[in-house]
Coordinates of N, CA, C and O in Angstrom, one line a residue:
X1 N 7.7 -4.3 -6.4 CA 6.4 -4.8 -6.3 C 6.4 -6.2 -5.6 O 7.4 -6.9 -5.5
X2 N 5.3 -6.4 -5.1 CA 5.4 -7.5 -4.5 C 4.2 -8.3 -4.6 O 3.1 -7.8 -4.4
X3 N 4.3 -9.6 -5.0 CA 3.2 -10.3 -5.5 C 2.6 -11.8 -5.2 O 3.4 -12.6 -5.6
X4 N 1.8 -12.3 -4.7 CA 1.5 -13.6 -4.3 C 0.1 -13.7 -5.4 O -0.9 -13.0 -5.7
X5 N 0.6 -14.9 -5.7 CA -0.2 -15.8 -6.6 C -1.4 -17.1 -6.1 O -0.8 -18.0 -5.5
X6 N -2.7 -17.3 -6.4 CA -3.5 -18.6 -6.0 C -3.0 -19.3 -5.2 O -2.8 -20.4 -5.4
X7 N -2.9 -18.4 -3.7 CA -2.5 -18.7 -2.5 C -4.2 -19.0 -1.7 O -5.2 -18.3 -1.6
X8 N -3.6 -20.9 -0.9 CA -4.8 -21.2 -0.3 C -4.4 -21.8 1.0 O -4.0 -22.9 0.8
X9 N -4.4 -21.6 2.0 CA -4.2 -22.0 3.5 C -5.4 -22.6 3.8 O -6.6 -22.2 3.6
X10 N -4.8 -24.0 4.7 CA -6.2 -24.3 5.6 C -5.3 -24.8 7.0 O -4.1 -25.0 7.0
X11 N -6.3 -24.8 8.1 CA -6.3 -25.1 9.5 C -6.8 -26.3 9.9 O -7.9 -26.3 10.3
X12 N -5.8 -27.8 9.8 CA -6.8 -28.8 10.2 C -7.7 -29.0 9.1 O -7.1 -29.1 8.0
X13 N -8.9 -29.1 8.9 CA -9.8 -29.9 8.4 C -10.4 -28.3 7.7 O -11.5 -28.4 7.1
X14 N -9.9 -27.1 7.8 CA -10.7 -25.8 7.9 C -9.7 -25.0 6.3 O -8.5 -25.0 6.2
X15 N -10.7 -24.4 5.3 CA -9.9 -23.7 4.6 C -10.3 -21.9 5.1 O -11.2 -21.1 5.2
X16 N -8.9 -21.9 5.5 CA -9.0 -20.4 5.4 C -8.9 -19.5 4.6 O -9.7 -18.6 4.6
X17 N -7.8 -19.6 3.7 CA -7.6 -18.7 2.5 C -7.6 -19.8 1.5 O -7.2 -21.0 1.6
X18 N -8.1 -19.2 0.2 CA -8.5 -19.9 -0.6 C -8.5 -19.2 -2.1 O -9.5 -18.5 -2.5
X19 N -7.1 -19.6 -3.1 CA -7.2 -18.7 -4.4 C -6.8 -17.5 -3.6 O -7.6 -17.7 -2.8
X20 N -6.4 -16.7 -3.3 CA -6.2 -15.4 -2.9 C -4.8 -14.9 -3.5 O -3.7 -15.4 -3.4
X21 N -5.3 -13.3 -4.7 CA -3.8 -13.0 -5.5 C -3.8 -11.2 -5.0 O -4.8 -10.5 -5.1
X22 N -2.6 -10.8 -4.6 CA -2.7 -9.8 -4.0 C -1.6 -9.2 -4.8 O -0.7 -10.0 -4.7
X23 N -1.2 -8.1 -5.6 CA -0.2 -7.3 -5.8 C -0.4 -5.8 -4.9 O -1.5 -5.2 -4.6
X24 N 0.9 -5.6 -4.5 CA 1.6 -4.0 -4.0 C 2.6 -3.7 -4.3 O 3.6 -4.2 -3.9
X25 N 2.4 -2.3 -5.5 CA 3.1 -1.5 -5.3 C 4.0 -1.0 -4.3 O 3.8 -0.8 -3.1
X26 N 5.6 -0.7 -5.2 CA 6.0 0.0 -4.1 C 5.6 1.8 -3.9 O 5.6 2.6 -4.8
X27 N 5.4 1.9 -2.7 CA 4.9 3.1 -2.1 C 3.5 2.9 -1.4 O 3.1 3.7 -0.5
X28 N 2.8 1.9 -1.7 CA 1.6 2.0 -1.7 C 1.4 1.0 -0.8 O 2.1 0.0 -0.7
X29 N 0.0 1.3 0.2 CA -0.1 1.0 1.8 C -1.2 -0.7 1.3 O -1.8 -1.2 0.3
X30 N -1.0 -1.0 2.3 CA -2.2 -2.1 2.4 C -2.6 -2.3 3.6 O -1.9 -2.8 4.4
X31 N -4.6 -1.9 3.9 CA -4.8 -2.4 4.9 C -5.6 -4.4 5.0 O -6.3 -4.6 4.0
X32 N -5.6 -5.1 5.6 CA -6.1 -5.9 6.0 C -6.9 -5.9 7.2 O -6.7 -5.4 8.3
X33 N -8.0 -6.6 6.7 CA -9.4 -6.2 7.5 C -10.5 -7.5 7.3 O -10.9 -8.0 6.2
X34 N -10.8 -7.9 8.8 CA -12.3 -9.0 8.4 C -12.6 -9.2 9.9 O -12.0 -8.7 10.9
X35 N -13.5 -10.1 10.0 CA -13.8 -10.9 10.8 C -12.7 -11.8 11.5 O -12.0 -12.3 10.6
X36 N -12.3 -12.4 13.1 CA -11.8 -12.9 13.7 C -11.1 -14.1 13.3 O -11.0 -14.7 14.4
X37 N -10.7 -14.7 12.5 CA -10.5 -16.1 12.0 C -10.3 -16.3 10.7 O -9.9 -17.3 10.2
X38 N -10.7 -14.9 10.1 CA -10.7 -14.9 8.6 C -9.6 -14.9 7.6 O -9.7 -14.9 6.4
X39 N -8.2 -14.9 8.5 CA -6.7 -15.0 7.9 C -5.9 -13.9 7.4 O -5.2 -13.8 6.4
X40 N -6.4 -12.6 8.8 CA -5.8 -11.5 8.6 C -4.3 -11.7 8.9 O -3.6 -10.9 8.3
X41 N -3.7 -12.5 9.7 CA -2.7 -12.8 10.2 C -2.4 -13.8 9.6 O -1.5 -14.4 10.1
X42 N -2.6 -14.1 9.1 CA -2.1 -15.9 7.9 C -1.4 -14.9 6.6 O -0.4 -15.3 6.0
X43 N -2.1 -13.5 6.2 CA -2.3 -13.5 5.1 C -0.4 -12.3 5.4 O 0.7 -12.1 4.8
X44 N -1.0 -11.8 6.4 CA 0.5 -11.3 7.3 C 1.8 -12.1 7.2 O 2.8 -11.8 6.5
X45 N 1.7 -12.7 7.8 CA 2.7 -13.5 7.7 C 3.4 -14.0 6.4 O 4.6 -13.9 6.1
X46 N 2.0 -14.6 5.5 CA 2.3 -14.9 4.1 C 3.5 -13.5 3.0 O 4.6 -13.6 2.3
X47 N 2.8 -12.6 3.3 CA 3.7 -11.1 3.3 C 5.2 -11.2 3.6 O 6.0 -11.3 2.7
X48 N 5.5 -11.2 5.2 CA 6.4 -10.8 5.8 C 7.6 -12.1 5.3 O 8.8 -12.0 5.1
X49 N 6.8 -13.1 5.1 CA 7.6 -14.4 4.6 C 8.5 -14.1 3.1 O 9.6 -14.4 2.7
X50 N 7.4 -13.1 2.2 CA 8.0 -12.9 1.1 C 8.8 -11.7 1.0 O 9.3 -11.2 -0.1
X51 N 8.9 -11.0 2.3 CA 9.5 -10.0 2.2 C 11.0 -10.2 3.0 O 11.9 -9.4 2.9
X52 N 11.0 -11.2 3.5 CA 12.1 -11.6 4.4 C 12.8 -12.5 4.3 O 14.0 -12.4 4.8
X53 N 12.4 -13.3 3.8 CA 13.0 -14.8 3.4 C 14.4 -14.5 3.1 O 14.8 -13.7 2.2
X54 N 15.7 -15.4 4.2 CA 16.6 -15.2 3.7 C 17.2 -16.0 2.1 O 18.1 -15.5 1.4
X55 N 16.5 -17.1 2.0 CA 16.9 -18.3 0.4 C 15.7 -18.2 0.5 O 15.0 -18.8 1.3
X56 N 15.1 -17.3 -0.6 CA 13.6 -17.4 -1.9 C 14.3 -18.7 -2.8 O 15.4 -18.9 -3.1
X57 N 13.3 -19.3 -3.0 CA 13.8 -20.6 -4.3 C 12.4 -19.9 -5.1 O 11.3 -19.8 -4.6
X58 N 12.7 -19.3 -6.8 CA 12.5 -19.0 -7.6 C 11.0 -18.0 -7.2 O 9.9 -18.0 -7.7
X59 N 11.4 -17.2 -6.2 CA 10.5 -15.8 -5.7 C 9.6 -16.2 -4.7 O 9.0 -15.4 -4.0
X60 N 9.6 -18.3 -4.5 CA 9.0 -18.2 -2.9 C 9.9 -18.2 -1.8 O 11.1 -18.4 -1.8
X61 N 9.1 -18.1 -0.6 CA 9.6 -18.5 0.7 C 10.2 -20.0 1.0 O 9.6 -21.1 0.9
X62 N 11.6 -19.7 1.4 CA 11.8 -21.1 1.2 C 10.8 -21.9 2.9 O 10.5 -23.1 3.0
X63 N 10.5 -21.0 3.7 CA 10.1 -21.7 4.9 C 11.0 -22.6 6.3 O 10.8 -22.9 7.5
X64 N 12.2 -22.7 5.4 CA 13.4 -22.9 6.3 C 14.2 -22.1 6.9 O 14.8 -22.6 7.8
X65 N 14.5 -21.0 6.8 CA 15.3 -20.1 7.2 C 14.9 -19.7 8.5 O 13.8 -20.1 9.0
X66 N 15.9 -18.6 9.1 CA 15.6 -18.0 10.7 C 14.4 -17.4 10.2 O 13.4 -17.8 10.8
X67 N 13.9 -16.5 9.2 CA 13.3 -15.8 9.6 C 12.0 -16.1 9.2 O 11.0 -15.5 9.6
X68 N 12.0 -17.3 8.1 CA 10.7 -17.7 7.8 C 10.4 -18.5 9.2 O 9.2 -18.6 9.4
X69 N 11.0 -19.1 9.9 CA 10.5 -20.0 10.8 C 10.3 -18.9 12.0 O 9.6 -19.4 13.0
X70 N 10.6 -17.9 12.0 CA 10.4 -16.9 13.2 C 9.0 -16.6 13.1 O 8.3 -16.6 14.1
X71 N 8.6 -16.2 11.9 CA 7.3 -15.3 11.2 C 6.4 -16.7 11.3 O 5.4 -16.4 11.9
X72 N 6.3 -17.9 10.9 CA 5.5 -19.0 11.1 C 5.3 -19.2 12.6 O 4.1 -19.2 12.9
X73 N 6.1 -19.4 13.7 CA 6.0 -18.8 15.0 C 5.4 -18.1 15.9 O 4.9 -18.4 16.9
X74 N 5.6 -16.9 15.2 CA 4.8 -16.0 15.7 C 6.2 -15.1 16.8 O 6.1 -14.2 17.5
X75 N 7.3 -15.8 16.4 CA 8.5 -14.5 16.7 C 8.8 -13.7 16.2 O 9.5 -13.0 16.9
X76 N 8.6 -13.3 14.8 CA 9.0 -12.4 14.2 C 8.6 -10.7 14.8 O 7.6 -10.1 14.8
X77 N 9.9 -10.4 15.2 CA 9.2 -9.0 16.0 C 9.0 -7.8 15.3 O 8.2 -7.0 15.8
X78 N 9.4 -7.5 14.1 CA 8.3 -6.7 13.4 C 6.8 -6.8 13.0 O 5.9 -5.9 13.3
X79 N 6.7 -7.7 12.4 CA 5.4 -8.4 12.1 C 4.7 -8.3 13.3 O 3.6 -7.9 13.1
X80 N 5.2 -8.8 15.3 CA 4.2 -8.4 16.0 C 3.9 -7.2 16.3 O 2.7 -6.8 16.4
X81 N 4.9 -6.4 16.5 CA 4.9 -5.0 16.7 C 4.2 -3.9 16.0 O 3.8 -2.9 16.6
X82 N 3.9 -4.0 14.5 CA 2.7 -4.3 13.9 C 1.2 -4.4 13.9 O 0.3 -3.5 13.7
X83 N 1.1 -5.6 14.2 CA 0.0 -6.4 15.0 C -0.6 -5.8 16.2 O -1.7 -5.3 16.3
X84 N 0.4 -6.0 17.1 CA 0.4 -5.1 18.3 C 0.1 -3.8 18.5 O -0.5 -3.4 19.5
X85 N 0.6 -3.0 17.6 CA 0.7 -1.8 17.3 C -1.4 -1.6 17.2 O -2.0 -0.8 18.0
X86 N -1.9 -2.4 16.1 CA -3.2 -2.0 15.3 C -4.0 -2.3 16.4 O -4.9 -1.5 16.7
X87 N -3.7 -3.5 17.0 CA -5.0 -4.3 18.3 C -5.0 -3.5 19.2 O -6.0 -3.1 19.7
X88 N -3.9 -3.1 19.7 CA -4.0 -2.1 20.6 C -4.4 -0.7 20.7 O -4.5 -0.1 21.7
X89 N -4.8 0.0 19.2 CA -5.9 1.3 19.2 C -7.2 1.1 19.7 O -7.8 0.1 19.4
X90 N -7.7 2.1 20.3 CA -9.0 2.0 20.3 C -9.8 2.3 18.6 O -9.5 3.2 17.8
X91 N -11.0 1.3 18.5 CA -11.4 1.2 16.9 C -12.6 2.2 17.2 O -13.4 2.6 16.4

């Protein structure tokens, strides 16, 4: 399972996520969906961070590692490939 707790992101002066608690099952899909700006990719990332993280300190992202600093970047090539993958269908 995988789980994030009273997670709040902001941008500058801007809150984007705010309180936000998400559990998944393993097996079980998750889509992400909104409006332009709304932290569908914040909330991505926030994911891939807890799924990747090479040193979790007590189940978070430590934020230091290659791959958490890849995925904050925007290198992480799964996570774009992904991304890429969805923007690129016709809706």
């Amino acid at each position: 399972m995988l789980e994030i707790k009273n997670v709040s992101v902001g941008y500058r002066d801007k809150k984007i996520l705010e309180g936000i608690n998400l559990s998944v099952q393993a097996g079980e899909f998750l889509l992400i969906c909104g409006k332009s700006g709304s932290g569908k990719t914040t909330i991505a990332r926030i994911l891939a961070k807890s799924l990747n993280c090479e040193h979790p300190k007590e189940g978070e992202p430590c934020g230091q590692c290659q791959s958490c600093r890849d995925i904050d970047t925007g290198r992480f090539v799964d996570l774009l490939r992904r991304i890429e993958a969805r923007l690129s269908r016709a809706d």
